[in-house]
Tab-separated table of C-alpha atoms in Angstrom:
chain	number	residue	atom	x	y	z
A	36	UNK	CA	0.000	0.000	0.000
A	37	UNK	CA	1.312	3.431	-0.970
A	38	UNK	CA	0.755	6.622	1.019
A	39	UNK	CA	-0.368	9.871	-0.571
A	40	UNK	CA	2.823	11.647	0.512
A	41	UNK	CA	4.947	9.695	-1.981
A	42	UNK	CA	2.524	9.962	-4.925
A	43	UNK	CA	2.186	12.910	-7.255
A	44	UNK	CA	-1.250	14.561	-7.663
A	45	UNK	CA	-1.317	13.503	-11.312
A	46	UNK	CA	-0.759	9.863	-10.360
A	47	UNK	CA	-3.530	9.919	-7.762
A	48	UNK	CA	-5.980	11.571	-10.159
A	49	UNK	CA	-5.144	9.006	-12.838
A	50	UNK	CA	-5.630	6.233	-10.303
A	51	UNK	CA	-9.132	7.447	-9.486
A	52	UNK	CA	-9.954	7.883	-13.169
A	53	UNK	CA	-9.130	4.223	-13.780
A	54	UNK	CA	-10.515	2.804	-10.537
A	55	UNK	CA	-13.948	4.441	-10.588
A	56	UNK	CA	-15.001	2.964	-13.979
A	57	UNK	CA	-13.821	-0.442	-12.773
A	58	UNK	CA	-15.990	-0.119	-9.671
A	59	UNK	CA	-18.963	1.024	-11.750
A	60	UNK	CA	-18.554	-1.907	-14.142
A	61	UNK	CA	-18.319	-4.355	-11.224
A	62	UNK	CA	-21.447	-2.894	-9.582
A	63	UNK	CA	-23.278	-3.264	-12.887
A	64	UNK	CA	-22.233	-6.906	-13.338
A	65	UNK	CA	-22.804	-8.046	-9.754
A	66	UNK	CA	-25.512	-10.714	-9.299
A	67	UNK	CA	-27.470	-8.629	-6.823
A	68	UNK	CA	-30.665	-10.688	-7.069
A	69	UNK	CA	-28.865	-13.942	-6.235
A	70	UNK	CA	-26.927	-12.246	-3.441
A	71	UNK	CA	-30.048	-10.795	-1.837
A	72	UNK	CA	-32.120	-13.967	-2.087
A	73	UNK	CA	-29.404	-16.486	-1.174
A	74	UNK	CA	-28.463	-16.446	2.504
A	75	UNK	CA	-25.488	-18.730	1.935
A	76	UNK	CA	-24.031	-16.320	-0.621
A	77	UNK	CA	-24.477	-13.430	1.790
A	78	UNK	CA	-22.594	-15.269	4.507
A	79	UNK	CA	-19.769	-16.192	2.113
A	80	UNK	CA	-19.564	-12.635	0.769
A	81	UNK	CA	-19.501	-10.775	4.078
A	82	UNK	CA	-17.304	-13.417	5.713
A	83	UNK	CA	-14.805	-13.116	2.865
A	84	UNK	CA	-14.754	-9.313	3.074
A	85	UNK	CA	-14.191	-9.463	6.835
A	86	UNK	CA	-11.373	-12.006	6.443
A	87	UNK	CA	-9.771	-9.826	3.757
A	88	UNK	CA	-9.997	-6.803	6.037
A	89	UNK	CA	-8.289	-8.726	8.852
A	90	UNK	CA	-5.574	-9.901	6.464
A	91	UNK	CA	-4.859	-6.335	5.393
A	92	UNK	CA	-4.592	-5.279	9.019
A	93	UNK	CA	-1.577	-7.608	9.357
A	94	UNK	CA	0.804	-5.083	7.867
A	95	UNK	CA	4.172	-3.451	8.260
A	96	UNK	CA	4.178	0.325	7.941
A	97	UNK	CA	7.427	2.032	6.966
A	98	UNK	CA	8.423	5.620	7.640
A	99	UNK	CA	9.076	6.112	3.929
A	100	UNK	CA	5.319	6.192	3.188
A	101	UNK	CA	4.711	2.630	2.014
A	102	UNK	CA	3.205	-0.392	3.762
A	103	UNK	CA	3.516	-4.090	3.153
A	104	UNK	CA	0.801	-6.690	3.642
A	105	UNK	CA	-0.480	-9.749	1.852
A	106	UNK	CA	-2.988	-9.133	-0.943
A	107	UNK	CA	-5.236	-12.172	-0.706
A	108	UNK	CA	-7.415	-11.145	-3.659
A	109	UNK	CA	-6.740	-14.332	-5.631
A	110	UNK	CA	-8.674	-16.460	-3.150
A	111	UNK	CA	-11.360	-13.759	-2.899
A	112	UNK	CA	-11.815	-13.728	-6.685
A	113	UNK	CA	-12.099	-17.509	-6.852
A	114	UNK	CA	-14.642	-17.443	-4.047
A	115	UNK	CA	-16.872	-14.614	-5.236
A	116	UNK	CA	-16.121	-14.224	-8.954
A	117	UNK	CA	-14.690	-10.957	-10.256
A	118	UNK	CA	-17.611	-8.451	-9.840
A	119	UNK	CA	-18.243	-9.257	-6.184
A	120	UNK	CA	-14.493	-9.541	-5.579
A	121	UNK	CA	-13.995	-5.939	-6.698
A	122	UNK	CA	-16.904	-4.775	-4.541
A	123	UNK	CA	-15.556	-6.757	-1.594
A	124	UNK	CA	-12.094	-5.291	-2.075
A	125	UNK	CA	-13.601	-1.806	-2.120
A	126	UNK	CA	-15.431	-2.516	1.139
A	127	UNK	CA	-12.192	-3.724	2.734
A	128	UNK	CA	-10.511	-0.532	1.535
A	129	UNK	CA	-13.256	1.572	3.112
A	130	UNK	CA	-12.693	-0.313	6.354
A	131	UNK	CA	-8.986	0.486	6.206
A	132	UNK	CA	-9.827	4.101	5.426
A	133	UNK	CA	-12.136	4.354	8.437
A	134	UNK	CA	-9.324	3.116	10.697
A	135	UNK	CA	-6.805	5.597	9.291
A	136	UNK	CA	-4.654	2.998	7.546
A	137	UNK	CA	-5.256	4.426	4.073
A	138	UNK	CA	-5.473	7.868	2.511
A	139	UNK	CA	-8.537	8.883	0.542
A	140	UNK	CA	-6.384	10.589	-2.088
A	141	UNK	CA	-4.310	7.477	-2.792
A	142	UNK	CA	-7.232	5.077	-2.586
A	143	UNK	CA	-7.593	4.948	-6.368
A	144	UNK	CA	-3.971	3.928	-6.933
A	145	UNK	CA	-4.069	1.392	-4.107
A	146	UNK	CA	-7.391	0.071	-5.383
A	147	UNK	CA	-5.851	-0.672	-8.758
A	148	UNK	CA	-2.790	-2.308	-7.190
A	149	UNK	CA	-4.533	-4.300	-4.458
A	150	UNK	CA	-7.921	-5.007	-6.054
A	151	UNK	CA	-8.067	-4.303	-9.790
A	152	UNK	CA	-4.874	-5.989	-10.978
A	153	UNK	CA	-5.174	-9.074	-8.709
A	154	UNK	CA	-8.772	-9.642	-9.809
A	155	UNK	CA	-7.923	-9.263	-13.500
A	156	UNK	CA	-4.901	-11.570	-13.263
A	157	UNK	CA	-6.890	-14.242	-11.415
A	158	UNK	CA	-9.817	-13.952	-13.820
A	159	UNK	CA	-7.467	-14.314	-16.794
A	160	UNK	CA	-5.904	-17.441	-15.276
A	161	UNK	CA	-9.365	-18.898	-14.613
A	162	UNK	CA	-10.449	-18.270	-18.195
A	163	UNK	CA	-7.336	-19.981	-19.532
A	164	UNK	CA	-7.940	-22.964	-17.269
A	165	UNK	CA	-11.587	-23.224	-18.316
A	166	UNK	CA	-10.613	-23.010	-21.958
A	167	UNK	CA	-8.346	-26.021	-21.500
A	168	UNK	CA	-11.151	-27.837	-19.604
A	169	UNK	CA	-8.916	-30.012	-17.412
A	170	UNK	CA	-10.523	-32.790	-15.394
A	171	UNK	CA	-8.063	-32.706	-12.520
A	172	UNK	CA	-8.842	-30.243	-9.706
A	173	UNK	CA	-5.108	-29.925	-9.096
A	174	UNK	CA	-4.854	-27.950	-12.325
A	175	UNK	CA	-7.405	-25.487	-10.972
A	176	UNK	CA	-5.647	-25.274	-7.612
A	177	UNK	CA	-2.195	-24.699	-9.066
A	178	UNK	CA	-2.985	-22.463	-12.058
A	179	UNK	CA	-5.852	-20.425	-10.587
A	180	UNK	CA	-4.549	-20.455	-7.023
A	181	UNK	CA	-0.792	-20.720	-6.566
A	182	UNK	CA	0.330	-19.411	-9.952
A	183	UNK	CA	-2.243	-16.579	-10.142
A	184	UNK	CA	-1.304	-15.355	-6.663
A	185	UNK	CA	2.427	-15.445	-7.450
A	186	UNK	CA	1.923	-13.559	-10.717
A	187	UNK	CA	-0.306	-11.054	-8.943
A	188	UNK	CA	2.313	-10.324	-6.279
A	189	UNK	CA	5.017	-9.892	-8.921
A	190	UNK	CA	3.001	-7.514	-11.117
A	191	UNK	CA	1.692	-5.433	-8.212
A	192	UNK	CA	5.160	-5.024	-6.734
A	193	UNK	CA	6.758	-4.091	-10.047
A	194	UNK	CA	3.998	-1.613	-10.901
A	195	UNK	CA	4.143	-0.056	-7.439
A	196	UNK	CA	7.908	0.389	-7.668
A	197	UNK	CA	7.491	1.795	-11.175
A	198	UNK	CA	4.962	4.376	-9.979
A	199	UNK	CA	7.235	5.436	-7.131
A	200	UNK	CA	10.239	5.681	-9.424
A	201	UNK	CA	8.384	7.754	-12.042
A	202	UNK	CA	6.893	10.063	-9.408
A	203	UNK	CA	10.307	10.837	-7.927
A	204	UNK	CA	8.961	11.560	-4.423
A	205	UNK	CA	10.037	8.234	-2.958
A	206	UNK	CA	13.648	7.660	-2.003
A	207	UNK	CA	14.503	4.433	-3.789
A	208	UNK	CA	16.495	2.010	-1.587
A	209	UNK	CA	20.168	1.425	-2.182
A	210	UNK	CA	19.618	-2.319	-2.473
A	211	UNK	CA	17.559	-1.938	-5.648
A	212	UNK	CA	20.179	-3.902	-7.563
A	213	UNK	CA	19.414	-6.930	-5.383
A	214	UNK	CA	15.684	-6.449	-5.878
A	215	UNK	CA	15.193	-9.765	-7.673
A	216	UNK	CA	16.410	-11.703	-4.663
A	217	UNK	CA	13.870	-10.026	-2.395
A	218	UNK	CA	10.996	-10.776	-4.789
A	219	UNK	CA	10.866	-14.385	-3.641
A	220	UNK	CA	10.301	-13.277	-0.045
A	221	UNK	CA	7.079	-11.623	-1.209
A	222	UNK	CA	5.913	-13.832	-4.059
A	223	UNK	CA	6.192	-17.207	-2.342
A	224	UNK	CA	4.218	-16.351	0.846
A	225	UNK	CA	1.467	-14.728	-1.250
A	226	UNK	CA	1.220	-17.797	-3.481
A	227	UNK	CA	1.350	-20.140	-0.471
A	228	UNK	CA	-1.401	-18.396	1.494
A	229	UNK	CA	-3.810	-18.151	-1.432
A	230	UNK	CA	-2.988	-21.641	-2.654
A	231	UNK	CA	-3.583	-23.221	0.735
A	232	UNK	CA	-6.907	-21.406	1.117
A	233	UNK	CA	-8.049	-22.505	-2.347
A	234	UNK	CA	-6.921	-26.080	-1.689
A	235	UNK	CA	-8.870	-26.220	1.568
A	236	UNK	CA	-11.966	-24.832	-0.115
A	237	UNK	CA	-11.764	-27.334	-2.986
A	238	UNK	CA	-11.478	-30.212	-0.509
A	239	UNK	CA	-14.001	-29.169	2.121
A	240	UNK	CA	-16.329	-26.539	0.593
A	241	UNK	CA	-16.169	-26.641	-3.219
A	242	UNK	CA	-19.702	-25.228	-3.432
A	243	UNK	CA	-18.398	-21.933	-2.036
A	244	UNK	CA	-16.089	-21.369	-5.017
A	245	UNK	CA	-18.044	-19.588	-7.729
A	246	UNK	CA	-15.293	-20.248	-10.295
A	247	UNK	CA	-14.964	-23.993	-9.559
A	248	UNK	CA	-16.689	-26.300	-12.057
A	249	UNK	CA	-17.875	-29.023	-9.698
A	250	UNK	CA	-19.650	-31.008	-12.409
A	251	UNK	CA	-16.368	-31.513	-14.284
A	252	UNK	CA	-13.754	-31.681	-11.548
A	253	UNK	CA	-15.671	-33.789	-9.023
A	254	UNK	CA	-17.751	-36.025	-11.281
A	255	UNK	CA	-17.167	-39.774	-11.099
A	256	UNK	CA	-14.967	-41.190	-13.864
A	257	UNK	CA	-16.857	-42.751	-16.741
A	258	UNK	CA	-16.447	-46.517	-17.077
A	259	UNK	CA	-17.231	-48.521	-20.200
A	260	UNK	CA	-19.414	-51.515	-19.350
A	261	UNK	CA	-17.601	-53.512	-21.984
A	262	UNK	CA	-14.336	-53.223	-20.048
A	263	UNK	CA	-15.739	-54.668	-16.837
């Protein structure tokens, strides 16, 4: 998460200009009727938003104006599907804002980094998996869970560092040349946390995952009567 003090006004305005249409599009595409009429969906949605909010509270704030915490949006996207995931991420952001852990001015930039990009990366991975139509749930777990979370962490970190470098208000660390070595300390835990959550949901509560094709992954294997 990036503080407003290390972002230029132009960057923050651009962030809002990109984040607001994304929110509007998600609100338009949300299955509001199903959410209102289905109590189970309501419990999954609000429980996921609360868990995401708690995850974002586990953070390390630095005096330089940036904060580090796990993203967790890969598991949220697989649970809720992309429209509700964006709305849930926005609600978690508003919770952070109410507690003083986020600036209103930089909320657009942070929304793109912590919500928009993770949701789009996870959705793209899910679409590629569905296009291949694998029958093994391990493909879903690895490609949509572990791999999507790792790619999300990498892209968000690189884009955040790029924004800070272009803005020129953030004092870049002297160890930037060793940056690649530190990437693994961020990418692997993000992939592990999301992957473990997705694995547990596939095993114990597959009906909670809106992006999980239960009829294909969990159907009994077809047996030819002539071979028995």
